[in-house]
PDB file of C-alpha atoms in Angstrom:
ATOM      1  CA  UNK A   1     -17.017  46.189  29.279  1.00 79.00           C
ATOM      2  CA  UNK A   2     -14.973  46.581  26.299  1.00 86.00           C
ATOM      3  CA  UNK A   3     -15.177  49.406  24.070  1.00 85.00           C
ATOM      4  CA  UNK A   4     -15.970  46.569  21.091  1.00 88.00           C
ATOM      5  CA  UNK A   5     -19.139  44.892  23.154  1.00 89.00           C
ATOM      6  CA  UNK A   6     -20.201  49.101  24.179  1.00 89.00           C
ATOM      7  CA  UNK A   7     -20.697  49.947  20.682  1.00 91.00           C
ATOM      8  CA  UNK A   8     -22.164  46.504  19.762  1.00 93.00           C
ATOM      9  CA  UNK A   9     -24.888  47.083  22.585  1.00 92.00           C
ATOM     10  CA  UNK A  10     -25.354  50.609  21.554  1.00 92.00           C
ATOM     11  CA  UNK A  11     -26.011  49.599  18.144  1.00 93.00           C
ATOM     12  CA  UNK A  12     -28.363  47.209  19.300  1.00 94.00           C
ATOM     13  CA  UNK A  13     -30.267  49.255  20.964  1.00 93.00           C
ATOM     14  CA  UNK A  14     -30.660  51.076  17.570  1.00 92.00           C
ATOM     15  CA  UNK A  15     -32.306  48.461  15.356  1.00 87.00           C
ATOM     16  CA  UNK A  16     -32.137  50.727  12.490  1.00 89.00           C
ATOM     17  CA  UNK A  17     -28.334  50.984  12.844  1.00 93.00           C
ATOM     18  CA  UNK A  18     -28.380  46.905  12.747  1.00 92.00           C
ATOM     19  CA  UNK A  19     -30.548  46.718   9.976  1.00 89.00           C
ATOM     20  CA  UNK A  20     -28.153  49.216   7.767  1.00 92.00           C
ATOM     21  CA  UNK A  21     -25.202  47.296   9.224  1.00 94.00           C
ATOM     22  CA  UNK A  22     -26.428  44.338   8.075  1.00 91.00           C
ATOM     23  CA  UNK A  23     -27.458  45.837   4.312  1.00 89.00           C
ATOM     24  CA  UNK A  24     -24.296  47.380   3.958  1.00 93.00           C
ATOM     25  CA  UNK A  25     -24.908  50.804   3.963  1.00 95.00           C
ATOM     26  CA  UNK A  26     -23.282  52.300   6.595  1.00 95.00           C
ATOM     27  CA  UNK A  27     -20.809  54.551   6.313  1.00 96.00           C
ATOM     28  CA  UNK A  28     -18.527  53.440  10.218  1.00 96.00           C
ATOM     29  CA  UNK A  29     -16.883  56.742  10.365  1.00 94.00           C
ATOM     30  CA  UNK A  30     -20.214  59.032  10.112  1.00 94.00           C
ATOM     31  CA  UNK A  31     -21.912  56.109  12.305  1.00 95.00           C
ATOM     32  CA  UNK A  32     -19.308  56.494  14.692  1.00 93.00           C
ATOM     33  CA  UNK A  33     -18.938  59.776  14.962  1.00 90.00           C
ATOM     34  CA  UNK A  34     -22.880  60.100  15.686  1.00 90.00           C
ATOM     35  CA  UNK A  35     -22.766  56.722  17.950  1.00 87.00           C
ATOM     36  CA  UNK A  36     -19.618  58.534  20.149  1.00 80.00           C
ATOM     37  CA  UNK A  37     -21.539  61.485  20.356  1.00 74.00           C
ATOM     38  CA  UNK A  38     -24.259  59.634  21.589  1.00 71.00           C
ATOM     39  CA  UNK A  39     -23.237  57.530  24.004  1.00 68.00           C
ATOM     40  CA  UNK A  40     -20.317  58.843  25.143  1.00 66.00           C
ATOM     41  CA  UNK A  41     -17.877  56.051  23.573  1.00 64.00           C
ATOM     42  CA  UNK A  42     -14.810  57.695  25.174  1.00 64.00           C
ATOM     43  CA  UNK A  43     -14.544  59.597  21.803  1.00 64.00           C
ATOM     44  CA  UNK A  44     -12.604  57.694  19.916  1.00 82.00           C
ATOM     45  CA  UNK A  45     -14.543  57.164  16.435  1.00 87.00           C
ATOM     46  CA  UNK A  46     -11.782  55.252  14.506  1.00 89.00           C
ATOM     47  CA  UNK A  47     -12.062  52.357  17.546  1.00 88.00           C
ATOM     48  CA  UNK A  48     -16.218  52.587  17.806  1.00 90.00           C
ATOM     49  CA  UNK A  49     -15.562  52.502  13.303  1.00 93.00           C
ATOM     50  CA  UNK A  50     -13.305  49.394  13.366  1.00 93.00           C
ATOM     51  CA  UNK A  51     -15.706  47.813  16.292  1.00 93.00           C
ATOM     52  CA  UNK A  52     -18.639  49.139  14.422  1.00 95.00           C
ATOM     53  CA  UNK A  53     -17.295  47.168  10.949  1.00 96.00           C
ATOM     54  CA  UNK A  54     -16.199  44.270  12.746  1.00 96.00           C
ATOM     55  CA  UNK A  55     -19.665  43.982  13.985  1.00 96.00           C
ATOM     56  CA  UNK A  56     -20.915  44.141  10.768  1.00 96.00           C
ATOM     57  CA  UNK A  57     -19.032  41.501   9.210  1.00 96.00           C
ATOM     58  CA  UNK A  58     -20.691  39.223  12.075  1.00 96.00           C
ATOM     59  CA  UNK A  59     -24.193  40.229  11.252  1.00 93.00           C
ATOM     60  CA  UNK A  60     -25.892  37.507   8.890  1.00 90.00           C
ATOM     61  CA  UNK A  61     -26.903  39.817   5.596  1.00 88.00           C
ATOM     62  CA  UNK A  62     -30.080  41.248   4.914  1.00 80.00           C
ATOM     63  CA  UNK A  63     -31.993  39.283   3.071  1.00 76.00           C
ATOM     64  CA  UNK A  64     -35.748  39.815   1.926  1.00 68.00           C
ATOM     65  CA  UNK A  65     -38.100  36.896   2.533  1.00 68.00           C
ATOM     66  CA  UNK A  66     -39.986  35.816  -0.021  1.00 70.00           C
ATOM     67  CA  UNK A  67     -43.349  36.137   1.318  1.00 77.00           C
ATOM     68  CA  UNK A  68     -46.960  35.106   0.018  1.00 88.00           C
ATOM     69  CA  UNK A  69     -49.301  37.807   0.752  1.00 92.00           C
ATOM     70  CA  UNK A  70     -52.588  39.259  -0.177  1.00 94.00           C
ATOM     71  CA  UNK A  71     -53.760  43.200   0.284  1.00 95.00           C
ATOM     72  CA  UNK A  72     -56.585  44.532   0.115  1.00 96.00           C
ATOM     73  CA  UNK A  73     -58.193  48.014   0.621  1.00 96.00           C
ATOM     74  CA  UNK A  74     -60.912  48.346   2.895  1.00 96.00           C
ATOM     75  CA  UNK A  75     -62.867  51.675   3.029  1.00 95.00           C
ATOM     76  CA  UNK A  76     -65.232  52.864   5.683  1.00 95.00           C
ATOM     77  CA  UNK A  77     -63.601  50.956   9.037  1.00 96.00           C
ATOM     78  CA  UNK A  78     -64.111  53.187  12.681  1.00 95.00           C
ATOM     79  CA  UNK A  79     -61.769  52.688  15.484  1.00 95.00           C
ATOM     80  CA  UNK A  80     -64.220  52.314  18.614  1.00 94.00           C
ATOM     81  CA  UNK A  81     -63.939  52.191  22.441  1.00 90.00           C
ATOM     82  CA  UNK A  82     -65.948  48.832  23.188  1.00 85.00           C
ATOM     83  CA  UNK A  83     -65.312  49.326  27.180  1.00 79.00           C
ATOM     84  CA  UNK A  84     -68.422  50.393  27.882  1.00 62.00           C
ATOM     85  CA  UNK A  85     -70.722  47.735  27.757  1.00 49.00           C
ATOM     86  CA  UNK A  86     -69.768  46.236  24.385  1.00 50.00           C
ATOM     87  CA  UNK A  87     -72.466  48.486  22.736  1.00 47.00           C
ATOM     88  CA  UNK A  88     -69.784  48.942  19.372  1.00 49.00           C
ATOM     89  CA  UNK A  89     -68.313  45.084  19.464  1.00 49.00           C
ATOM     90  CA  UNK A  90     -68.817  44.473  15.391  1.00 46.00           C
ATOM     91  CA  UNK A  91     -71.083  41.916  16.206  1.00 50.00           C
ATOM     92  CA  UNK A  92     -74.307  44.207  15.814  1.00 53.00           C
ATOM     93  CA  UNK A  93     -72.133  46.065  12.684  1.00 55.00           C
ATOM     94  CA  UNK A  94     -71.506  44.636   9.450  1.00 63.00           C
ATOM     95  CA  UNK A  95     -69.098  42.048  11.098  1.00 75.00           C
ATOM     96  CA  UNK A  96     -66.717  41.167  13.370  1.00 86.00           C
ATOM     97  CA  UNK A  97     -63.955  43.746  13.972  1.00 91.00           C
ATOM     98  CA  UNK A  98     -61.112  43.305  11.660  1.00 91.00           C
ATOM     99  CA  UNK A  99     -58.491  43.929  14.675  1.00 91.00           C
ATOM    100  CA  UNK A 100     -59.041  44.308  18.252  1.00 92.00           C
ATOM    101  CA  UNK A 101     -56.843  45.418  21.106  1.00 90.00           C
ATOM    102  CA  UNK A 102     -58.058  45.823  24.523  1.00 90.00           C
ATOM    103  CA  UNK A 103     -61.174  47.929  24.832  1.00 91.00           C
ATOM    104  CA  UNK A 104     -60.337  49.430  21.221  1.00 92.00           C
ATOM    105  CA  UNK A 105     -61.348  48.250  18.362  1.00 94.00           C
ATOM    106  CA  UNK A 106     -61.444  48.288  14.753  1.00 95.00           C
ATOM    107  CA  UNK A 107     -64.939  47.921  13.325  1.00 94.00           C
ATOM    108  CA  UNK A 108     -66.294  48.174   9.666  1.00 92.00           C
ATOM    109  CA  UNK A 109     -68.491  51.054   9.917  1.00 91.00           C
ATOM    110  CA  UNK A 110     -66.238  54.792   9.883  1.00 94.00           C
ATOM    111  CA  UNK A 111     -64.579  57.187   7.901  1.00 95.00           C
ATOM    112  CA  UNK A 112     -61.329  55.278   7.871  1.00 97.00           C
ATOM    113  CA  UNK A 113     -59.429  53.109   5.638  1.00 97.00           C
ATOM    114  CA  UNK A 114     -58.577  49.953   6.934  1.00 97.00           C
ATOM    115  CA  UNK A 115     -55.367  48.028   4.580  1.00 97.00           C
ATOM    116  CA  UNK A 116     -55.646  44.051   5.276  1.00 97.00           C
ATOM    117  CA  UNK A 117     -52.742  41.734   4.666  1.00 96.00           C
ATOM    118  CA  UNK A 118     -53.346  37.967   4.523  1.00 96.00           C
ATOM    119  CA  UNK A 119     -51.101  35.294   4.443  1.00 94.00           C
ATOM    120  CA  UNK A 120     -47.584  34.672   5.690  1.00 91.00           C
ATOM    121  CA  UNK A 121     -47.374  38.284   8.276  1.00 93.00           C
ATOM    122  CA  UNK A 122     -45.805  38.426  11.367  1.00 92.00           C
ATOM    123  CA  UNK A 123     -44.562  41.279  13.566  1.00 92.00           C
ATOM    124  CA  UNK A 124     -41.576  41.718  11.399  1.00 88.00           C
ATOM    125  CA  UNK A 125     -44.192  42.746   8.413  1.00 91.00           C
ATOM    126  CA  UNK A 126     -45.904  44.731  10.506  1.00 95.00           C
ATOM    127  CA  UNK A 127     -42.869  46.609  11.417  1.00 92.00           C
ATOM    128  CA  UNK A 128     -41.823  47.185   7.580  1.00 90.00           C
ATOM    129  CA  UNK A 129     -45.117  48.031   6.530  1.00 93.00           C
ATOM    130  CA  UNK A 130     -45.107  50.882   8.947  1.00 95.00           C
ATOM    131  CA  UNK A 131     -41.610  52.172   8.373  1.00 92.00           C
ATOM    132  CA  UNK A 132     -42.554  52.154   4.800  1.00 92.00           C
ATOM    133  CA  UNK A 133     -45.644  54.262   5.305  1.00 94.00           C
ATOM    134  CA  UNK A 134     -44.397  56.586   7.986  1.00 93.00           C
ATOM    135  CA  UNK A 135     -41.407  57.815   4.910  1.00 91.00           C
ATOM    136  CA  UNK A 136     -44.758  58.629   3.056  1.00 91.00           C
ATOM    137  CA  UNK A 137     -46.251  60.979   5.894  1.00 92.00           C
ATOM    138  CA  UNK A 138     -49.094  58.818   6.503  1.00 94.00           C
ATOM    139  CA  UNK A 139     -50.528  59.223   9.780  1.00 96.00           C
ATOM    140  CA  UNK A 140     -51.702  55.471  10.816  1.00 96.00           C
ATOM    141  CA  UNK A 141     -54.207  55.084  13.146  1.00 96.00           C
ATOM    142  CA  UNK A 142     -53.940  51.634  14.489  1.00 96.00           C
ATOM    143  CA  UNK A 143     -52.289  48.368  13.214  1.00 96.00           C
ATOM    144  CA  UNK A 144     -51.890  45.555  14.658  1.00 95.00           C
ATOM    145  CA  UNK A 145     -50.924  41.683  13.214  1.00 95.00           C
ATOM    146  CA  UNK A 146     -52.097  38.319  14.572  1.00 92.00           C
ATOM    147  CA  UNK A 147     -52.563  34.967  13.237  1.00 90.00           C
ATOM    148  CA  UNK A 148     -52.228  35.360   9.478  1.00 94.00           C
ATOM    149  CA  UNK A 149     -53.898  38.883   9.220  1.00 95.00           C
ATOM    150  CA  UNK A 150     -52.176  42.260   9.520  1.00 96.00           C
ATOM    151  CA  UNK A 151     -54.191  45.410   9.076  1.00 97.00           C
ATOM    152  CA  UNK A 152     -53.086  49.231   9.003  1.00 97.00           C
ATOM    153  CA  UNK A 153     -55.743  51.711   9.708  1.00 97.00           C
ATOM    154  CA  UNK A 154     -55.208  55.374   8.010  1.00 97.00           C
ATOM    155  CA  UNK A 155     -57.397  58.326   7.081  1.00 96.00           C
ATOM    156  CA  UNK A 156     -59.859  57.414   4.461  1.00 94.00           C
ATOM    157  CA  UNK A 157     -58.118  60.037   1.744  1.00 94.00           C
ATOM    158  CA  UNK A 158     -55.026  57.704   2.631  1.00 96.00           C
ATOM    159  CA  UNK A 159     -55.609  54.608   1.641  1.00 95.00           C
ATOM    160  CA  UNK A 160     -54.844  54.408  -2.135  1.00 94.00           C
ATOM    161  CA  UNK A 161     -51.028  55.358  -0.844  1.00 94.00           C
ATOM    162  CA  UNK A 162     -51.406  53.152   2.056  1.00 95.00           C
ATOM    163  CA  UNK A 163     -52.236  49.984   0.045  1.00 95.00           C
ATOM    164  CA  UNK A 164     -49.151  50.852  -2.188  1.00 94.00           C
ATOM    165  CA  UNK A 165     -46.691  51.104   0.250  1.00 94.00           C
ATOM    166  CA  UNK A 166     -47.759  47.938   2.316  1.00 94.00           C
ATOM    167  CA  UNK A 167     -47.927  45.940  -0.618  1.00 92.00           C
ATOM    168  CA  UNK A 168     -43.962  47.378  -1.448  1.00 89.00           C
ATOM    169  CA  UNK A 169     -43.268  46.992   1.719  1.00 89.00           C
ATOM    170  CA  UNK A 170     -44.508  43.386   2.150  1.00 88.00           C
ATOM    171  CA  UNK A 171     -42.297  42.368  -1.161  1.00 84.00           C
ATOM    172  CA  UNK A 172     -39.651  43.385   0.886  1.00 76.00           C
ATOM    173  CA  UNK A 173     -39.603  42.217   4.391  1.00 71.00           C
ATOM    174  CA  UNK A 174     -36.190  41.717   5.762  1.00 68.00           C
ATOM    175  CA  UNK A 175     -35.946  38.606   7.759  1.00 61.00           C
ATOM    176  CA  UNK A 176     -34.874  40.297  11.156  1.00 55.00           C
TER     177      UNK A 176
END
């Protein structure tokens, strides 16, 4: 394999690094230097620079979307294990549960804060959303997107910054 397709697969493998590539912000020396180091690109950073640019300049741009979406805050949600004998399945709660993976589940009856996106989500929101609130130190709980609903669960003193930064963050969505 050529040096040029090594460093394109090790940026690949380091979706950020594509995502900055592709918003042209990277500075190819520094990200060279760091993408030699770390995957042993024979050491030469001006090569894994010029590969890393040229790259780049095949990337399509970032672009954000243009989404329609609606937010909305939703305090007093529990995350619940439903495995054992569906005693905690929503349906004997004050609804359904608003997300559901496996035996866990999100319920509306806790001491969490549940953040619900409606509308035109898909993974690729889901990831934003989530890079967005990790920069904010908030610990999320559970998330997950499906259909046109994506919900973020935090800590109930959370949730006014949560809803912020999802609703920034769904302005935003690059289309990856």
């Amino acid at each position: 394999m050529s040096l040029a397709a090594e460093t394109r697969a090790a940026a690949r493998e380091r979706p950020f690094l594509v995502t900055a590539l592709r918003a042209g912000v990277v500075n190819f020396t520094a990200a060279a230097e760091w993408l030699a180091d770390e995957v042993a690109l024979d050491g030469d950073t001006e090569a894994v620079a010029t590969a890393l640019s040229r790259f780049a300049d095949d990337l399509p741009p970032l672009e954000a979307t243009g989404r329609r979406v609606s937010v909305a805050m939703r305090s007093g949600v529990g995350i619940v294990d439903i495995a054992d004998g569906g005693a905690a399945t929503g349906d004997d709660r004050d609804g359904p549960p608003l997300l559901r993976v496996g035996d866990t589940a999100v319920v509306p009856e806790g001491d969490h804060t549940a953040i619900v996106a409606t509308g035109d989500v898909d993974a690729a929101a889901l990831a934003n959303a989530l890079a967005v609130v990790a920069t904010a130190d908030v610990e999320v709980r559970a998330a997950g997107v499906g259909g046109s609903t994506l919900v973020v669960v935090v800590g109930r003193r959370d949730g006014a910054d949560a809803v912020r930064k999802v609703e920034a963050a769904l302005e935003r969505v690059p289309d990856l």
